Short mmCIF file of C-alpha atoms in Angstrom, two decimals:
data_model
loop_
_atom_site.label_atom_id
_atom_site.label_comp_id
_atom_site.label_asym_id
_atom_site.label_seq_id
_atom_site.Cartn_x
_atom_site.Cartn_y
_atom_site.Cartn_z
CA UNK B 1 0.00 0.00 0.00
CA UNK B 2 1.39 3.51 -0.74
CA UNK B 3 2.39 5.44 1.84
CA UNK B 4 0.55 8.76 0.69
CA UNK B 5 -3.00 6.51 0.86
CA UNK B 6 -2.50 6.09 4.18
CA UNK B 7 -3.58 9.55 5.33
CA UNK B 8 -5.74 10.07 8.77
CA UNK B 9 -8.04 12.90 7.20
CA UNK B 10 -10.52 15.24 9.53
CA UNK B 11 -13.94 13.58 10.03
CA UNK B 12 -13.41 10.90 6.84
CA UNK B 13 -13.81 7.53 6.20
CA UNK B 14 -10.95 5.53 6.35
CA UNK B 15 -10.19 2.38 4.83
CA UNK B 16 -13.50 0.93 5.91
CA UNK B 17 -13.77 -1.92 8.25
CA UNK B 18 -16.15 -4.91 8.43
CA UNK B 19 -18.67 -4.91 11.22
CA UNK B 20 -17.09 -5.91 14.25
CA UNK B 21 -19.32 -7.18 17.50
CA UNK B 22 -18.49 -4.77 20.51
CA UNK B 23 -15.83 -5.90 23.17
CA UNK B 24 -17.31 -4.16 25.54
CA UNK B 25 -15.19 -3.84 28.75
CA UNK B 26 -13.67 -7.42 27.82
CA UNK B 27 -9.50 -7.40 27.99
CA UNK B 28 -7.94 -8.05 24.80
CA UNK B 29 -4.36 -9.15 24.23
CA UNK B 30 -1.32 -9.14 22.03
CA UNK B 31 1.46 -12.12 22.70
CA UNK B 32 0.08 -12.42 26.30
CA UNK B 33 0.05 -8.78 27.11
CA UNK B 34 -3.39 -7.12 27.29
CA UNK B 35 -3.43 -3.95 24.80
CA UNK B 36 -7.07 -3.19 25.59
CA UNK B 37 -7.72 -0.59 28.79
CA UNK B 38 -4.25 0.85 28.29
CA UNK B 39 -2.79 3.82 27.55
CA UNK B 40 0.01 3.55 25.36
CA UNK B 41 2.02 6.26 24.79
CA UNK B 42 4.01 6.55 21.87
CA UNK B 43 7.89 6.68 21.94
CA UNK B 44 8.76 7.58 18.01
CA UNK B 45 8.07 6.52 15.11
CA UNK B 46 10.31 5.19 12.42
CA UNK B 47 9.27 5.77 8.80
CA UNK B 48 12.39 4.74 5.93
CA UNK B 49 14.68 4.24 8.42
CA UNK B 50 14.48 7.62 10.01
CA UNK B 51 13.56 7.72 13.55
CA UNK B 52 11.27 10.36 15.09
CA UNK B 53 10.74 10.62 18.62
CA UNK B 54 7.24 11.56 19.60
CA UNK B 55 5.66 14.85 21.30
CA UNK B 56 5.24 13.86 25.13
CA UNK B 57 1.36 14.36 24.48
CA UNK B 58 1.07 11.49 22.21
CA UNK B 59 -0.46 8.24 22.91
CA UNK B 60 -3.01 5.65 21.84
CA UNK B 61 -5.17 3.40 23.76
CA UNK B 62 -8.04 0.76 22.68
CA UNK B 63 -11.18 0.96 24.92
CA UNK B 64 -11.94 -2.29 23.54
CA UNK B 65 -11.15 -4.23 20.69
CA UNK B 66 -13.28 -1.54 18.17
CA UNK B 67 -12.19 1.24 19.35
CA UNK B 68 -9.58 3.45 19.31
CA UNK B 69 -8.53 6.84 20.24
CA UNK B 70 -5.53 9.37 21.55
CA UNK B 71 -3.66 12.14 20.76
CA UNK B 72 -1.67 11.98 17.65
CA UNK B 73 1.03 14.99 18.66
CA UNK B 74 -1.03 17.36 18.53
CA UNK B 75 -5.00 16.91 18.13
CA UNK B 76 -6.98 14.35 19.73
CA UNK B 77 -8.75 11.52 17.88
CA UNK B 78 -11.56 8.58 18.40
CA UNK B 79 -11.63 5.68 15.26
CA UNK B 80 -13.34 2.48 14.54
CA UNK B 81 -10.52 -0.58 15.09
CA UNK B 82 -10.24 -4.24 14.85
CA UNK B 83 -8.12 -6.15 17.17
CA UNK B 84 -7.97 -9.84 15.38
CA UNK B 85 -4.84 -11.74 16.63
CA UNK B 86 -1.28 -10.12 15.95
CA UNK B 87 -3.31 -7.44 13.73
CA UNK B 88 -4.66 -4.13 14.80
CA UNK B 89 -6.87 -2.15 12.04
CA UNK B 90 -7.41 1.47 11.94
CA UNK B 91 -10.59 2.91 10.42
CA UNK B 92 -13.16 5.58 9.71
CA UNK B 93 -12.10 8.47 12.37
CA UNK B 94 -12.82 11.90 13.72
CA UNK B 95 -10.13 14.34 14.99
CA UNK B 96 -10.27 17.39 17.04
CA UNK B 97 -9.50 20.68 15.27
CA UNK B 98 -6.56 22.33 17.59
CA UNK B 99 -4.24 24.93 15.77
CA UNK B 100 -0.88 23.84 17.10
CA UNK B 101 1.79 26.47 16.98
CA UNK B 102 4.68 23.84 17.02
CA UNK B 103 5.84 23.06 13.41
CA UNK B 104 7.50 19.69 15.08
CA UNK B 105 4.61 18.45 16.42
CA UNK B 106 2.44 19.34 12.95
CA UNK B 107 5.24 17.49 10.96
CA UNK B 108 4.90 14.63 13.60
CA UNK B 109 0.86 14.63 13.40
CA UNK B 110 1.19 13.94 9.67
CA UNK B 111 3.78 11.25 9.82
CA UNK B 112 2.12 9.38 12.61
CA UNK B 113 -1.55 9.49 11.25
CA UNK B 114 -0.20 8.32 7.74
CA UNK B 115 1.30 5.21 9.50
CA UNK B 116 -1.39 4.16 12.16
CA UNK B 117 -3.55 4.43 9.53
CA UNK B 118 -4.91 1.26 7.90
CA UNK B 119 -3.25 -2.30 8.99
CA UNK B 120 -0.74 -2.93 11.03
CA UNK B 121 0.86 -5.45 12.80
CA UNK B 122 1.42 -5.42 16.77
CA UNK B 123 4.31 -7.27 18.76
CA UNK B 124 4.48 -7.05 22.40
CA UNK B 125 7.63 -7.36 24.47
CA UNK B 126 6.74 -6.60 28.32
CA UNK B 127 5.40 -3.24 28.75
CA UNK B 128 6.36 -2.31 24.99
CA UNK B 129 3.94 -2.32 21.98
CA UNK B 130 5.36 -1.85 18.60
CA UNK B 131 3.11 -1.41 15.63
CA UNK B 132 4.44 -1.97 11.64
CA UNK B 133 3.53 -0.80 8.86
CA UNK B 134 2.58 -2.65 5.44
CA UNK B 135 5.36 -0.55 4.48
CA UNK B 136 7.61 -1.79 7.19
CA UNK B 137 7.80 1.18 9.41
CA UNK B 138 7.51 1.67 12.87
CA UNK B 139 5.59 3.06 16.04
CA UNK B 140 7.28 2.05 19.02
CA UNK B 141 4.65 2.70 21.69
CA UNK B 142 5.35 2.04 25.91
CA UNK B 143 2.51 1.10 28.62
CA UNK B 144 1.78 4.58 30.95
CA UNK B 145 2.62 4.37 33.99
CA UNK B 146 -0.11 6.94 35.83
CA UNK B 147 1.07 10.20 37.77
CA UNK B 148 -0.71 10.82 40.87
CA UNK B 149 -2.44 14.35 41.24
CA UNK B 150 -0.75 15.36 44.48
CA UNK B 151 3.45 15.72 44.05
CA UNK B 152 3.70 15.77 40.17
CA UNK B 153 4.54 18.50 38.58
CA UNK B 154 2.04 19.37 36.10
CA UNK B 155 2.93 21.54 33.13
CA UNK B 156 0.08 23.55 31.12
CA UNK B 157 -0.39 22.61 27.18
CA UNK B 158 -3.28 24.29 26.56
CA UNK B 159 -6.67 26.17 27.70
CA UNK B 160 -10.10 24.59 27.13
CA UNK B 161 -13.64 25.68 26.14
CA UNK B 162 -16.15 23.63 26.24
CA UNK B 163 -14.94 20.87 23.85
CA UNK B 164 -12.29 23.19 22.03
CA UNK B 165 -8.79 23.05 23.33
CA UNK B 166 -6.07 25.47 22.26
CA UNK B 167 -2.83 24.92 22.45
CA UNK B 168 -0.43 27.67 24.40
CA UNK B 169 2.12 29.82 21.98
CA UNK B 170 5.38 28.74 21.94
CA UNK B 171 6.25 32.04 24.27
CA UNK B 172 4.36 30.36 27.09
CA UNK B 173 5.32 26.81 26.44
CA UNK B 174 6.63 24.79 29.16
CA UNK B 175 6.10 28.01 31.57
CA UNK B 176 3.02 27.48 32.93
CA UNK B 177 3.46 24.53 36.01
CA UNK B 178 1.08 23.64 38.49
CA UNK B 179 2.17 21.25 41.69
CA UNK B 180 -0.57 19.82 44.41
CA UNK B 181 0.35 18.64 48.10
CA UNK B 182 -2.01 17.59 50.00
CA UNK B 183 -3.05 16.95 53.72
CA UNK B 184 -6.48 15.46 53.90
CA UNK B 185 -8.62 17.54 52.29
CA UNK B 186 -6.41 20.30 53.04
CA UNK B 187 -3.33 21.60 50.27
CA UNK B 188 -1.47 23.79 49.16
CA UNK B 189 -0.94 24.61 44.97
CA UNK B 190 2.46 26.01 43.63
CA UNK B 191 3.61 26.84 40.49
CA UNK B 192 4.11 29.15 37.49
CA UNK B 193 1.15 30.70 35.34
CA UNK B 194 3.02 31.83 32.46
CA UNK B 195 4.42 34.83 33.90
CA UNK B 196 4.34 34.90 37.71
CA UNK B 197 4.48 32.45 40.40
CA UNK B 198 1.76 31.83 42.70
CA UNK B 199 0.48 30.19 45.42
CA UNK B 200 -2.93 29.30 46.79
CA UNK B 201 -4.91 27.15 49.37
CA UNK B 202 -5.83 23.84 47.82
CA UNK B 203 -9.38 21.86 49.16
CA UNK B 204 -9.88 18.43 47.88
CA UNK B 205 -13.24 17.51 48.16
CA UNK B 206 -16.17 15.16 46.97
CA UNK B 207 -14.23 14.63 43.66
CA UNK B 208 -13.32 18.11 43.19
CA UNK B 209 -10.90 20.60 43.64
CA UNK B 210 -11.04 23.98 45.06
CA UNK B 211 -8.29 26.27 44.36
CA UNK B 212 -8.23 29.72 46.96
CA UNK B 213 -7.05 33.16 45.98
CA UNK B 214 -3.42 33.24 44.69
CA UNK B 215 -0.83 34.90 46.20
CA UNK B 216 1.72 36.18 43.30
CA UNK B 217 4.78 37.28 42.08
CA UNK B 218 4.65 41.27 40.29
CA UNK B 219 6.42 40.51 37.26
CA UNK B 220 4.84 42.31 34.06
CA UNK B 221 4.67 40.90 30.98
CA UNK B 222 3.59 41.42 27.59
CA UNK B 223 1.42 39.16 25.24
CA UNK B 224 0.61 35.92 25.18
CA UNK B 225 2.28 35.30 28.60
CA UNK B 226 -0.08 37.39 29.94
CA UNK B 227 -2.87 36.18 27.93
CA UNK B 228 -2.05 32.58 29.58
CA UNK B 229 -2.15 34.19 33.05
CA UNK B 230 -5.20 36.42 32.85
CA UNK B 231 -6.79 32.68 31.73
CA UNK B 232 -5.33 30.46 34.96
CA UNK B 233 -6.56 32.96 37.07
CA UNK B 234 -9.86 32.47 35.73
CA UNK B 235 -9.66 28.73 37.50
CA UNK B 236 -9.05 30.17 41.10
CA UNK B 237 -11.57 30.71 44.01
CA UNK B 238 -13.96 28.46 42.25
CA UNK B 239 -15.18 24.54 42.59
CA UNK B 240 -13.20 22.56 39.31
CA UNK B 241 -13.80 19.27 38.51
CA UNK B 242 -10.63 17.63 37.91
CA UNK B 243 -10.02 13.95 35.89
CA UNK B 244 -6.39 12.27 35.84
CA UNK B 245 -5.95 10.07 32.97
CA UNK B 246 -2.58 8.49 32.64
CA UNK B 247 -0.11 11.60 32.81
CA UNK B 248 -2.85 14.03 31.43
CA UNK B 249 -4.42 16.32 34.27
CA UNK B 250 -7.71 18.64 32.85
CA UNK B 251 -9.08 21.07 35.23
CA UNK B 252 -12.65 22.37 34.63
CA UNK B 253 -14.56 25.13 35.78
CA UNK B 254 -18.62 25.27 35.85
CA UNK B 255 -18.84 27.11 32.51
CA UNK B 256 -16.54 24.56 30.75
CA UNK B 257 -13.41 27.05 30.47
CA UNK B 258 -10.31 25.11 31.86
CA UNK B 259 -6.77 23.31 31.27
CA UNK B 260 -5.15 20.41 29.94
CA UNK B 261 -1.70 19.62 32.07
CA UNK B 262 0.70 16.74 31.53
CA UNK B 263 3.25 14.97 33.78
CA UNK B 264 6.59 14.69 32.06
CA UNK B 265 8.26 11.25 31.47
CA UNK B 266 10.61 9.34 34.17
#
């Protein structure tokens, strides 16, 4: 198959798959290893020899054996699969509609939704997954080990609304950190929000976190750091629901503003 008709395209049909009976929550496996109810984040990806290592934000996991979704580098995604044996299909997809301001993760987001797309075939060894290509290229892919909430240090990739997320510029990237201690319900919340540091009172509660008024540096800065900071601040001295999924952290507020945060790799 040619490499070019391999393309993951925004909300088309790809490669269309038989009908496959749902999995439902039943575990699925690979060689032994179950590849089902596992987030898999992806290492690099090797495509004519040349290796490509992978934006920390991507990974792929299979809710069940027709099903699968992620983050491809730098939008999210939810397809139709096929789990049958050593063989793990691809099909029709949608994909989130994030402008990322990162040329290296666009170029990556091409590359990687070219090769996942369609057939491949999956290997396990331990906690590793690799996926090939008809083509005989590569995603090398690693089981996630979770990040707890409290004592990571969580770094801010972008600002939600509603369903809409939006990555930071590159002139906040990496700047914006957020780290949770906590003491029963009780906690503190450090960290960076693009331009100044802060701190606030932390309450963990009922499934939720409430963040107090921050105490802050009185650096001034100009664009989008600012912009970034005027938006955190948004998320303090109100009631956010908060979900950990592997080392992703997203923070919402009642109106459905928030952030995505993720924990960087051991």
């Amino acid at each position: 198959m040619h490499k070019q008709s391999r393309n993951l395209t925004v909300l088309a049909a790809l490669l269309p798959l038989a009908a496959v009976a749902a999995c439902g929550s039943q575990t699925v496996s690979v060689g032994g290893t179950p590849v089902t109810g596992v987030r898999w984040n992806v290492e690099s990806i090797t495509v004519d020899g040349a290796t490509t290592q992978a934006p920390g934000s991507t990974y792929v996991e299979f809710p069940s054996a027709d099903r699968a979704r992620g983050n491809n580098g730098c939008n999210r995604f939810d397809a139709e699969a096929e789990i049958d044996g050593d063989t793990i299909r691809i099909g029709r997809s949608t994909v989130t509609m994030s402008m990322c301001m990162d040329k290296k993760q666009r170029d990556f987001e091409k590359t990687f939704s070219r090769a996942i797309a369609g057939s491949n075939t999956a290997r396990t060894d331990g906690d590793h997954l690799t996926l090939t290509t008809d083509d005989g290229d590569t995603i090398a892919l690693v089981k996630e080990r979770p990040a707890p909430l409290t004592g990571t240090e969580w770094t801010v990739t972008s600002l939600l609304s509603d369903d809409v997320a939006i990555s930071l510029p590159k002139e906040v990237a990496g700047r914006a950190k957020m780290t949770f201690e906590k003491d029963g319900q009780d906690g503190t919340a450090t960290g960076n929000l693009g331009c100044n540091r802060f701190r606030a009172k932390a309450d963990f509660r009922d499934g939720h976190l409430t963040l107090g008024r921050p105490v802050t540096t009185r650096m001034l800065c100009q664009g989008p750091r600012m912009d970034t900071e005027r938006a955190l601040l948004k998320l303090f001295a109100q009631k956010l629901s908060y979900e950990v999924q592997g080392r992703t952290l997203t923070l919402t507020a009642p109106d459905g503003t928030g952030a995505a945060a993720g924990a960087g790799r051991d």
